Amino acid sequence: MKPSLIAKLDQLSEHLVELTQRLSSSDATANMENYRRLTREHAEITPVVELYHRFRQAEQDLKTAQEMLSDPEMKEFAEEEVHSAKAQLEQIELDLQKLLLPKDPNDERNIFLEIRAGTGGDESALFAGDLFRMYARYAERQRWQVEIVSESPGEMGGYKEIIAKIVGQGAYSKLKFESGGHRVQRVPATETQGRIHTSACTVAVMPEADEVADVVLNPAELRIDTFRASGAGGQHINKTDSAIRITHLPTGIVVECQDDRSQHKNKAQAMSVLAARIMDIQLRERQSKEAATRKSLIGSGDRSERIRTYNFPQGRITDHRINLTLYKIEQIMDGDLEELAGALMAEHQAEQLASLSGEG
């Protein structure tokens, strides 16, 4: 293991001892906020330090086994022990590196999911509807909440555009690799000749911004318009100017929200989406700088980049970033995204490990 990692783990071991002492002191609960913070930190560090102790023990076992090699009677047994201890050391080192990987501060956040129909007209809007159902079913399996913020239905069904908020622990960590171009190949229901059409949608997954800390919105840079909601909202929705359109003048971002009867609620929801979009632009700028030096699954910030193809006649889904093809299109479209999400997460972790081992 690299000296820089050993040094970091030694520091963490010492820090854990210090935390344990502070938590067991008589006045530990005098400040409950501080007590909770220390308890959380203790819980985060403990598994890392315990694994590091196992690593040290495995090192000791290897040393003992190597010393036994010089004894002719013990040689065969010692060789087995050396082999076993080396394999154990390698595995523990890898597990330790994973535990020490930098955590994405947005991983636990709620998200805004935006799906827009692209090339392909009505068929693209239908596919946007299918994608939304896929993510909504996945959210259901995770016991997350899905709230539609705004929707623009397609003429034949589906959506020209839909924005939803997904509320649930770890929503961003599980879905952050979904941003990009999604392409579908299938025979449209509207096609009499039975020819396969290709159409596309873009998906954007953005962590919900912490209104206070993440994005400062200057009221002077916002233009807020009210208008009457249109579409299938029932008769009551059209009687008042409850729909809100906010334009962020410096970036030209426009957000509309008309799903609630209350103008106040629509404005709050639109501000929330606007903050998430601005934070998303900042995130993507950072990622494109990182992507210049290394391949990144979250992409270079180009949302039009094609990431996945859904081929219905062949029953397959291919993720182009990790060259993964799965022949379970029906299950995936029904929200069974665990295998895909897991593979993308594992690849991202491998990429982080590679850059970690390239440092220091």
Coordinates of C-alpha atoms in Angstrom, one line a residue:
M1 CA 0.0 0.0 0.0
K2 CA 1.2 3.5 -0.8
P3 CA 2.8 5.5 2.1
S4 CA 0.3 8.3 1.5
L5 CA -2.6 5.9 2.2
I6 CA -0.9 4.4 5.2
A7 CA -0.4 7.9 6.7
K8 CA -4.0 8.8 6.1
L9 CA -5.2 5.6 7.7
D10 CA -2.9 6.1 10.7
Q11 CA -4.4 9.6 11.2
L12 CA -8.0 8.1 11.0
S13 CA -7.1 5.5 13.6
E14 CA -5.8 8.2 16.0
H15 CA -8.9 10.4 15.3
L16 CA -11.2 7.5 16.1
V17 CA -9.6 7.0 19.5
E18 CA -10.0 10.7 20.2
L19 CA -13.7 10.6 19.1
T20 CA -14.4 7.6 21.3
Q21 CA -12.9 9.4 24.3
R22 CA -14.9 12.6 23.6
L23 CA -18.2 10.6 23.2
S24 CA -17.6 8.7 26.4
S25 CA -16.9 11.8 28.5
S26 CA -19.4 12.9 31.1
D27 CA -20.3 16.2 29.3
A28 CA -20.6 14.6 25.8
T29 CA -24.4 15.3 25.6
A30 CA -24.2 18.9 26.9
N31 CA -24.4 20.1 23.3
M32 CA -26.8 17.7 21.4
E33 CA -26.0 19.2 18.0
N34 CA -22.3 18.6 18.5
Y35 CA -23.0 15.2 20.0
R36 CA -24.9 14.1 16.9
R37 CA -22.1 15.4 14.6
L38 CA -19.5 13.4 16.6
T39 CA -21.6 10.3 16.6
R40 CA -22.1 10.5 12.8
E41 CA -18.4 11.0 12.3
H42 CA -17.6 8.1 14.6
A43 CA -20.0 5.8 12.7
E44 CA -18.4 6.8 9.3
I45 CA -14.8 6.3 10.4
T46 CA -15.2 3.0 12.4
P47 CA -15.6 0.6 9.5
V48 CA -12.5 2.1 7.8
V49 CA -10.3 1.8 10.9
E50 CA -11.6 -1.7 11.6
L51 CA -10.7 -2.8 8.1
Y52 CA -7.3 -1.1 8.5
H53 CA -6.6 -3.2 11.6
R54 CA -7.5 -6.3 9.6
F55 CA -5.0 -5.2 7.0
R56 CA -2.3 -4.8 9.7
Q57 CA -3.1 -8.2 11.1
A58 CA -2.9 -9.8 7.6
E59 CA 0.5 -8.1 7.2
Q60 CA 1.6 -9.7 10.4
D61 CA 0.3 -13.1 9.3
L62 CA 2.2 -12.8 6.1
K63 CA 5.4 -12.0 7.9
T64 CA 5.0 -15.0 10.2
A65 CA 4.3 -17.3 7.3
Q66 CA 7.4 -16.1 5.4
E67 CA 9.5 -16.8 8.5
M68 CA 8.3 -20.4 8.5
L69 CA 9.4 -21.0 4.9
S70 CA 13.0 -21.7 6.2
D71 CA 11.7 -24.7 8.2
P72 CA 11.8 -27.7 5.8
E73 CA 9.0 -29.5 7.7
M74 CA 6.7 -26.4 7.6
K75 CA 7.6 -25.3 4.1
E76 CA 4.5 -26.7 2.3
F77 CA 2.1 -25.3 5.0
A78 CA 4.0 -22.0 5.0
E79 CA 3.7 -21.6 1.2
E80 CA -0.1 -22.0 1.5
E81 CA -0.2 -19.5 4.3
V82 CA 1.9 -17.0 2.3
H83 CA -0.4 -17.3 -0.7
S84 CA -3.5 -16.9 1.4
A85 CA -2.2 -13.9 3.3
K86 CA -1.1 -12.1 0.1
A87 CA -4.6 -12.6 -1.5
Q88 CA -6.2 -11.4 1.7
L89 CA -4.0 -8.3 1.8
E90 CA -4.8 -7.4 -1.9
Q91 CA -8.5 -7.7 -1.2
I92 CA -8.4 -5.6 2.0
E93 CA -6.3 -3.0 0.3
L94 CA -8.9 -2.7 -2.5
D95 CA -11.8 -2.5 0.0
L96 CA -9.9 0.2 1.9
Q97 CA -9.3 2.3 -1.2
K98 CA -13.0 2.1 -2.0
L99 CA -13.9 3.3 1.5
L100 CA -11.5 6.2 1.1
L101 CA -12.8 7.4 -2.3
P102 CA -14.0 11.0 -2.2
K103 CA -17.8 11.0 -1.8
D104 CA -20.0 13.1 -4.1
P105 CA -21.6 15.7 -1.8
N106 CA -24.8 15.6 -3.9
D107 CA -25.3 11.8 -3.7
E108 CA -27.9 11.8 -1.0
R109 CA -29.9 14.7 -2.5
N110 CA -33.4 14.7 -4.1
I111 CA -33.3 15.3 -7.9
F112 CA -35.1 17.0 -10.7
L113 CA -35.6 14.7 -13.7
E114 CA -36.2 16.4 -17.1
I115 CA -37.1 14.3 -20.1
R116 CA -37.5 16.0 -23.5
A117 CA -38.6 14.5 -26.8
G118 CA -36.0 14.9 -29.5
T119 CA -35.9 13.8 -33.1
G120 CA -38.7 11.5 -34.2
G121 CA -41.9 13.5 -33.7
D122 CA -44.8 11.7 -32.1
E123 CA -42.8 8.5 -31.6
S124 CA -40.2 10.5 -29.7
A125 CA -42.9 11.9 -27.4
L126 CA -44.2 8.4 -26.8
F127 CA -40.7 7.2 -25.9
A128 CA -40.4 10.1 -23.5
G129 CA -43.5 8.8 -21.8
D130 CA -42.0 5.3 -21.7
L131 CA -38.8 6.6 -20.1
F132 CA -40.7 8.6 -17.5
R133 CA -42.7 5.5 -16.6
M134 CA -39.4 3.5 -16.3
Y135 CA -37.9 6.0 -13.9
A136 CA -41.2 6.4 -11.9
R137 CA -41.4 2.6 -11.5
Y138 CA -37.8 2.5 -10.4
A139 CA -38.5 5.2 -7.9
E140 CA -41.5 3.2 -6.6
R141 CA -39.3 0.2 -6.1
Q142 CA -36.9 2.4 -4.1
R143 CA -39.8 3.8 -2.1
W144 CA -39.1 7.3 -3.4
Q145 CA -41.8 9.9 -4.1
V146 CA -42.3 11.3 -7.6
E147 CA -43.9 14.7 -8.0
I148 CA -44.6 16.1 -11.5
V149 CA -43.5 19.7 -11.7
S150 CA -44.6 20.5 -15.3
E151 CA -45.6 18.5 -18.3
S152 CA -46.3 19.2 -22.0
P153 CA -48.2 16.2 -23.4
G154 CA -47.5 14.9 -26.9
E155 CA -50.2 14.9 -29.5
M156 CA -50.4 11.1 -29.7
G157 CA -49.5 10.5 -26.0
G158 CA -46.3 10.6 -24.0
Y159 CA -44.6 14.0 -23.5
K160 CA -42.9 16.7 -25.5
E161 CA -41.3 17.6 -22.1
I162 CA -41.8 16.5 -18.5
I163 CA -40.1 17.7 -15.4
A164 CA -40.5 15.7 -12.1
K165 CA -39.0 15.9 -8.7
I166 CA -37.9 12.6 -7.2
V167 CA -37.7 12.7 -3.4
G168 CA -35.7 10.0 -1.7
Q169 CA -32.4 9.1 0.0
G170 CA -29.6 8.5 -2.5
A171 CA -31.8 9.5 -5.5
Y172 CA -28.9 11.4 -7.1
S173 CA -26.3 8.7 -6.4
K174 CA -28.5 6.0 -8.2
L175 CA -29.7 8.1 -11.2
K176 CA -26.9 10.6 -11.9
F177 CA -25.5 8.5 -14.7
E178 CA -28.8 8.8 -16.6
S179 CA -28.2 12.2 -18.1
G180 CA -27.6 12.2 -21.9
G181 CA -29.2 11.1 -25.1
H182 CA -31.4 8.0 -25.1
R183 CA -32.2 6.5 -28.5
V184 CA -35.0 4.0 -29.3
Q185 CA -35.3 1.7 -32.3
R186 CA -38.7 0.1 -32.7
V187 CA -41.8 -0.2 -35.0
P188 CA -44.1 2.7 -34.0
A189 CA -47.7 1.9 -33.3
T190 CA -48.6 4.5 -35.9
E191 CA -46.5 2.7 -38.6
T192 CA -48.6 0.5 -41.0
Q193 CA -45.6 -0.8 -43.0
G194 CA -43.9 -2.3 -39.9
R195 CA -40.7 -0.4 -40.5
I196 CA -38.3 0.2 -37.6
H197 CA -37.9 3.9 -36.7
T198 CA -35.2 5.5 -34.7
S199 CA -36.0 8.4 -32.4
A200 CA -34.4 10.0 -29.4
C201 CA -35.0 11.8 -26.1
T202 CA -32.7 13.7 -23.8
V203 CA -32.7 13.1 -20.1
A204 CA -31.2 15.5 -17.5
V205 CA -30.8 14.5 -13.8
M206 CA -30.0 17.4 -11.5
P207 CA -29.5 17.4 -7.8
E208 CA -31.9 19.6 -5.9
A209 CA -30.1 22.8 -4.9
D210 CA -29.9 23.8 -1.3
E211 CA -31.5 27.2 -1.7
V212 CA -29.4 28.9 1.0
A213 CA -26.0 27.4 0.3
D214 CA -25.7 26.4 -3.3
V215 CA -27.2 29.1 -5.6
V216 CA -27.7 32.8 -5.0
L217 CA -30.5 34.1 -7.1
N218 CA -30.5 37.9 -7.5
P219 CA -34.1 39.1 -7.8
A220 CA -32.8 41.8 -10.2
E221 CA -31.7 39.1 -12.6
L222 CA -35.1 37.4 -12.7
R223 CA -38.2 38.2 -14.8
I224 CA -41.3 36.6 -13.4
D225 CA -44.5 36.4 -15.5
T226 CA -47.8 35.0 -14.5
F227 CA -50.2 33.5 -17.1
R228 CA -53.3 31.3 -17.2
A229 CA -52.6 27.6 -17.0
S230 CA -53.5 25.7 -20.2
G231 CA -54.2 22.0 -20.9
A232 CA -55.8 19.3 -18.8
G233 CA -55.9 20.8 -15.5
G234 CA -59.7 20.9 -15.0
Q235 CA -61.9 24.0 -15.4
H236 CA -60.9 25.5 -12.0
I237 CA -57.3 25.9 -13.1
N238 CA -58.0 28.3 -16.0
K239 CA -59.8 31.0 -14.1
T240 CA -56.8 32.6 -12.4
D241 CA -53.3 33.6 -13.6
S242 CA -51.7 30.9 -11.3
A243 CA -49.1 29.7 -13.8
I244 CA -45.6 31.1 -13.4
R245 CA -42.8 31.6 -15.9
I246 CA -39.4 32.7 -14.5
T247 CA -36.6 33.9 -16.9
H248 CA -33.0 34.0 -15.5
L249 CA -31.7 36.9 -17.5
P250 CA -27.9 36.2 -17.3
T251 CA -28.2 32.6 -18.6
G252 CA -31.5 32.8 -20.5
I253 CA -32.9 29.8 -18.6
V254 CA -36.7 29.8 -18.7
V255 CA -38.7 27.7 -16.2
E256 CA -42.5 27.3 -16.2
C257 CA -44.7 25.8 -13.6
Q258 CA -48.5 25.5 -13.8
D259 CA -49.3 22.3 -12.0
D260 CA -50.8 23.8 -8.8
R261 CA -53.8 26.1 -8.3
S262 CA -51.6 28.2 -6.0
Q263 CA -49.5 30.9 -7.7
H264 CA -47.3 30.9 -4.6
K265 CA -46.6 27.1 -4.8
N266 CA -46.0 27.3 -8.5
K267 CA -43.5 30.1 -8.0
A268 CA -41.6 28.2 -5.2
Q269 CA -41.5 25.1 -7.4
A270 CA -40.2 27.1 -10.4
M271 CA -37.5 28.8 -8.3
S272 CA -36.4 25.3 -7.1
V273 CA -36.1 24.0 -10.6
L274 CA -34.2 27.2 -11.7
A275 CA -31.7 26.8 -8.8
A276 CA -31.2 23.2 -9.7
R277 CA -30.6 24.1 -13.4
I278 CA -28.1 26.8 -12.5
M279 CA -26.2 24.5 -10.1
D280 CA -26.3 21.8 -12.8
I281 CA -24.6 24.2 -15.3
Q282 CA -21.9 24.8 -12.6
L283 CA -21.5 21.1 -12.0
R284 CA -21.2 20.3 -15.7
E285 CA -18.6 23.0 -16.2
R286 CA -16.5 21.4 -13.5
Q287 CA -17.0 17.9 -14.9
S288 CA -16.0 19.0 -18.4
K289 CA -12.7 20.3 -17.0
E290 CA -12.3 16.9 -15.2
A291 CA -13.3 15.0 -18.4
A292 CA -10.5 16.8 -20.3
T293 CA -8.0 14.9 -18.1
R294 CA -10.0 11.6 -17.6
K295 CA -13.0 9.8 -19.0
S296 CA -16.0 10.5 -16.9
L297 CA -19.3 8.6 -16.9
I298 CA -21.2 11.8 -16.0
G299 CA -19.9 12.9 -19.4
S300 CA -18.2 16.0 -20.6
G301 CA -21.4 18.1 -19.9
D302 CA -22.7 17.6 -23.4
R303 CA -26.3 16.4 -22.9
S304 CA -26.8 15.5 -26.6
E305 CA -24.1 12.8 -26.2
R306 CA -25.8 9.4 -26.9
I307 CA -25.4 7.2 -23.9
R308 CA -27.9 4.4 -24.5
T309 CA -29.9 2.6 -27.2
Y310 CA -33.1 0.7 -26.6
N311 CA -33.7 -1.8 -29.4
F312 CA -37.2 -3.3 -29.1
P313 CA -37.2 -5.8 -32.0
Q314 CA -34.0 -7.4 -30.6
G315 CA -35.1 -7.0 -26.9
R316 CA -31.8 -5.4 -26.0
I317 CA -30.6 -2.3 -24.2
T318 CA -27.0 -1.1 -24.8
D319 CA -25.2 1.4 -22.6
H320 CA -22.5 2.8 -24.9
R321 CA -20.3 4.3 -22.2
I322 CA -19.4 0.9 -20.6
N323 CA -20.3 -1.3 -23.6
L324 CA -22.9 -3.2 -21.6
T325 CA -25.7 -5.0 -23.4
L326 CA -28.6 -6.5 -21.5
Y327 CA -31.3 -8.6 -23.1
K328 CA -34.1 -7.7 -20.7
I329 CA -35.8 -4.7 -22.2
E330 CA -39.2 -5.4 -20.8
Q331 CA -37.9 -5.7 -17.2
I332 CA -35.8 -2.5 -17.6
M333 CA -38.7 -0.5 -19.1
D334 CA -40.7 -1.7 -16.1
G335 CA -38.2 0.0 -13.7
D336 CA -35.8 -2.8 -13.1
L337 CA -32.7 -0.5 -13.4
E338 CA -30.7 -2.1 -10.6
E339 CA -28.2 -4.0 -12.8
L340 CA -27.7 -1.0 -15.1
A341 CA -27.2 1.4 -12.2
G342 CA -24.9 -1.0 -10.4
A343 CA -22.7 -1.5 -13.4
L344 CA -22.4 2.3 -14.0
M345 CA -21.6 2.9 -10.4
A346 CA -19.0 0.1 -10.4
E347 CA -17.3 1.6 -13.5
H348 CA -17.3 5.0 -12.0
Q349 CA -15.7 3.6 -8.8
A350 CA -13.0 1.8 -10.9
E351 CA -12.3 5.1 -12.7
Q352 CA -11.9 6.9 -9.3
L353 CA -9.6 4.1 -8.0
A354 CA -7.5 4.4 -11.2
S355 CA -7.1 8.2 -10.6
L356 CA -6.4 7.6 -6.9
S357 CA -3.6 5.1 -7.6
G358 CA -2.2 7.6 -10.2
E359 CA -1.8 10.2 -7.5
G360 CA 1.0 10.6 -4.9

